[in-house]
Amino acid sequence: MIKLEFQKKLSFPSGEMNMDIALHMKEGEWVGIYGPSGAGKTTLLRFMAGLLRPHNGFLRINGETWCDTRKRIFIPPGKRDAAMVFQEFALFPNMTVDQNLAFALKRGEDRRIVRELIEIMQLEALKDAKPDRLSGGQKQRVALARALVRRPRLLMLDEPFSALDDDMRHNLQEYLLQIHRARPFTAMLASHSLSTLNHMTRQIAVLSEGKIISEGPSL
């Protein structure tokens, strides 16, 4: 079971937002995060990844505490068994596609998964290219592949299919579900697309102005 509660005041040019979120999830399932731009979807994922500290709150994964403000516990991002795919991709500009994926390997780990993901993501012809030669959709595929290389316990995806055409979007969704069936992990998927969330997830939380206003199996 994954349990989280956190509160944080955020300031934007348009004003302030008080995030106050409580969410329980079964470990090993897909969870959808839905809401308009500015609702707090990315902020929630950044909290889970350890990229954002709450003012108050906690995060526990199957009894293991990653964050607890009362007990002054905070596991840094690099020590969390988690990976996040950002909307801005965050690829290393001085590395090739192959090198970006290999960088995510744990020390001494077989490179086989890098080769497998390059093939599945249809990046063979671009494996020696650097990010400045890639389109938005190609960068998105590289970022997703790099996250999967780590085989994380918790995978967080922020609009991971937005720059892909319909065929590639469908193929990647089915591949992710196939990987999940073979080796379950917990995935949090933030998206504006209800059809994507209904297809990929079993639980959907709807955010509005930093709060969960509804939660259920589908919308």
XYZ file of C-alpha atoms in Angstrom:
219
model
C 0.000 0.000 0.000
C 1.195 3.512 -0.840
C -0.039 6.260 1.452
C 0.669 9.939 1.021
C -0.507 13.166 2.541
C 1.077 16.524 1.931
C 0.419 20.219 2.149
C 2.374 22.946 0.434
C 1.754 26.577 -0.478
C 2.827 27.392 -4.024
C 3.258 30.839 -5.542
C 2.670 31.565 -9.225
C 2.532 34.801 -11.266
C -1.239 34.346 -11.324
C -1.500 33.899 -7.547
C -1.075 31.340 -4.768
C -2.347 27.777 -4.442
C -2.534 25.714 -1.275
C -2.012 22.065 -2.133
C -3.618 19.644 0.310
C -3.633 16.078 -0.973
C -4.272 12.680 0.606
C -4.154 9.561 -1.550
C -3.973 5.808 -0.943
C -2.944 3.432 -3.720
C -2.374 -0.293 -3.998
C 1.238 -1.044 -4.792
C 1.722 -2.529 -8.248
C -1.216 -0.745 -9.914
C -1.640 2.062 -12.457
C -3.061 5.272 -10.995
C -4.287 8.131 -13.161
C -4.006 11.812 -12.224
C -6.451 14.004 -14.141
C -7.119 17.719 -14.099
C -6.665 20.970 -16.022
C -3.342 22.752 -16.406
C -2.293 24.280 -13.095
C -4.341 21.836 -10.998
C -1.218 20.381 -9.334
C -0.624 17.166 -11.309
C 3.085 17.758 -11.935
C 3.593 19.041 -8.386
C 2.145 15.810 -7.002
C 4.536 13.724 -9.111
C 7.501 15.882 -8.097
C 6.618 15.313 -4.442
C 6.509 11.554 -5.033
C 9.884 11.666 -6.783
C 11.495 13.682 -3.990
C 12.041 16.736 -6.177
C 9.776 18.826 -3.960
C 9.606 18.941 -0.179
C 6.186 19.494 1.402
C 5.623 21.897 4.264
C 3.772 19.109 6.061
C 3.095 15.497 5.207
C 4.420 12.021 4.596
C 4.954 9.374 1.914
C 5.044 5.672 2.783
C 5.472 2.848 0.298
C 4.666 -0.610 1.638
C 5.739 0.439 5.131
C 8.928 2.190 3.979
C 8.959 5.926 4.744
C 10.347 8.159 2.001
C 9.208 11.412 3.577
C 7.822 12.429 6.965
C 8.046 16.058 8.004
C 7.213 15.350 11.661
C 10.011 12.785 11.976
C 12.338 14.847 9.759
C 12.750 11.980 7.303
C 13.471 12.781 3.674
C 14.950 10.245 1.256
C 16.635 12.188 -1.587
C 15.579 11.522 -5.198
C 18.677 9.517 -6.113
C 18.040 7.033 -3.304
C 14.371 6.439 -4.097
C 13.537 3.427 -6.231
C 11.609 5.686 -8.586
C 11.827 7.248 -12.036
C 9.987 10.199 -13.541
C 9.423 11.190 -17.160
C 9.102 14.968 -17.392
C 7.154 16.949 -19.978
C 10.422 18.717 -20.874
C 12.189 15.316 -21.260
C 15.385 16.335 -19.330
C 17.758 14.453 -21.647
C 21.506 14.962 -21.372
C 22.339 17.184 -24.376
C 25.960 16.003 -24.652
C 25.010 12.301 -24.803
C 23.676 10.191 -27.638
C 20.404 8.275 -27.388
C 22.313 5.108 -26.507
C 24.374 6.937 -23.879
C 21.296 8.581 -22.328
C 19.754 5.146 -21.783
C 22.983 3.493 -20.629
C 23.485 6.247 -18.046
C 20.399 4.969 -16.208
C 21.811 1.443 -15.828
C 22.817 0.329 -12.381
C 26.509 -0.430 -12.002
C 27.425 -3.739 -13.600
C 23.964 -4.288 -15.100
C 23.603 -5.970 -18.505
C 23.102 -3.553 -21.420
C 20.567 -5.925 -22.962
C 17.616 -3.857 -21.772
C 19.086 -0.755 -23.469
C 19.219 -2.568 -26.811
C 15.720 -3.963 -26.267
C 14.194 -0.567 -25.487
C 15.934 1.137 -28.421
C 14.370 -1.461 -30.700
C 10.903 -1.270 -29.141
C 10.889 2.525 -29.241
C 11.994 2.398 -32.898
C 15.135 4.412 -32.204
C 17.719 2.178 -33.925
C 18.517 4.734 -36.624
C 18.942 7.442 -33.976
C 20.907 5.617 -31.292
C 24.071 7.627 -32.068
C 22.233 10.969 -32.346
C 22.229 13.650 -29.672
C 18.991 15.289 -28.467
C 19.374 18.411 -30.629
C 18.834 16.205 -33.695
C 15.616 14.653 -32.390
C 12.003 15.699 -32.827
C 9.718 16.187 -29.847
C 8.189 12.737 -30.257
C 11.615 11.096 -30.546
C 12.822 12.863 -27.392
C 9.703 11.691 -25.586
C 10.417 8.087 -26.553
C 14.020 8.379 -25.353
C 12.923 9.855 -22.016
C 10.395 7.070 -21.484
C 12.932 4.386 -22.430
C 15.514 5.846 -20.040
C 13.023 5.668 -17.165
C 12.217 2.036 -17.968
C 15.908 1.076 -18.041
C 15.978 1.515 -14.260
C 13.121 -0.975 -13.720
C 11.804 1.340 -10.997
C 9.470 0.353 -8.203
C 7.554 3.590 -8.799
C 7.241 5.092 -12.283
C 5.810 8.596 -12.702
C 4.725 9.793 -16.130
C 3.804 13.403 -16.893
C 1.881 13.511 -20.203
C 4.180 10.802 -21.660
C 2.287 10.323 -24.942
C 1.472 13.920 -25.879
C 4.070 14.271 -28.673
C 3.460 10.866 -30.271
C 1.355 9.911 -33.258
C -1.595 7.543 -32.779
C 0.237 4.362 -33.810
C 3.273 5.008 -31.610
C 1.037 6.054 -28.710
C -0.931 2.809 -28.954
C 2.218 0.675 -29.289
C 3.894 2.251 -26.260
C 0.776 1.975 -24.127
C 0.472 -1.724 -24.908
C 4.190 -2.268 -24.300
C 4.008 -0.560 -20.899
C 1.048 -2.725 -19.909
C 2.918 -5.810 -21.110
C 5.979 -4.908 -19.004
C 3.718 -4.268 -16.037
C 2.095 -7.695 -16.328
C 5.503 -9.393 -16.478
C 7.083 -7.390 -13.656
C 4.551 -5.289 -11.728
C 5.480 -1.798 -10.613
C 3.412 1.136 -9.398
C 2.783 3.767 -12.062
C 1.306 7.232 -11.700
C 0.154 8.706 -15.001
C -0.748 12.397 -15.248
C -2.688 13.198 -18.393
C -5.294 15.490 -19.938
C -6.608 12.501 -21.918
C -9.445 10.626 -20.254
C -9.354 7.927 -22.929
C -5.684 7.252 -22.114
C -6.360 7.159 -18.365
C -9.388 4.887 -18.729
C -7.339 2.506 -20.889
C -4.175 2.473 -18.774
C -5.278 2.888 -15.153
C -7.517 1.255 -12.574
C -7.826 4.271 -10.286
C -8.210 7.915 -11.308
C -7.836 10.898 -8.990
C -9.193 14.214 -10.250
C -7.300 17.335 -9.134
C -8.582 20.878 -9.030
C -6.715 23.817 -7.495
C -4.373 21.547 -5.561
C -6.988 19.219 -4.091
C -8.467 15.844 -5.046
C -12.127 16.477 -5.775
C -13.076 12.947 -6.846
C -11.574 9.482 -7.066
C -12.744 6.255 -8.663
C -12.067 3.408 -11.089
C -12.948 5.397 -14.207
C -14.453 8.643 -15.490
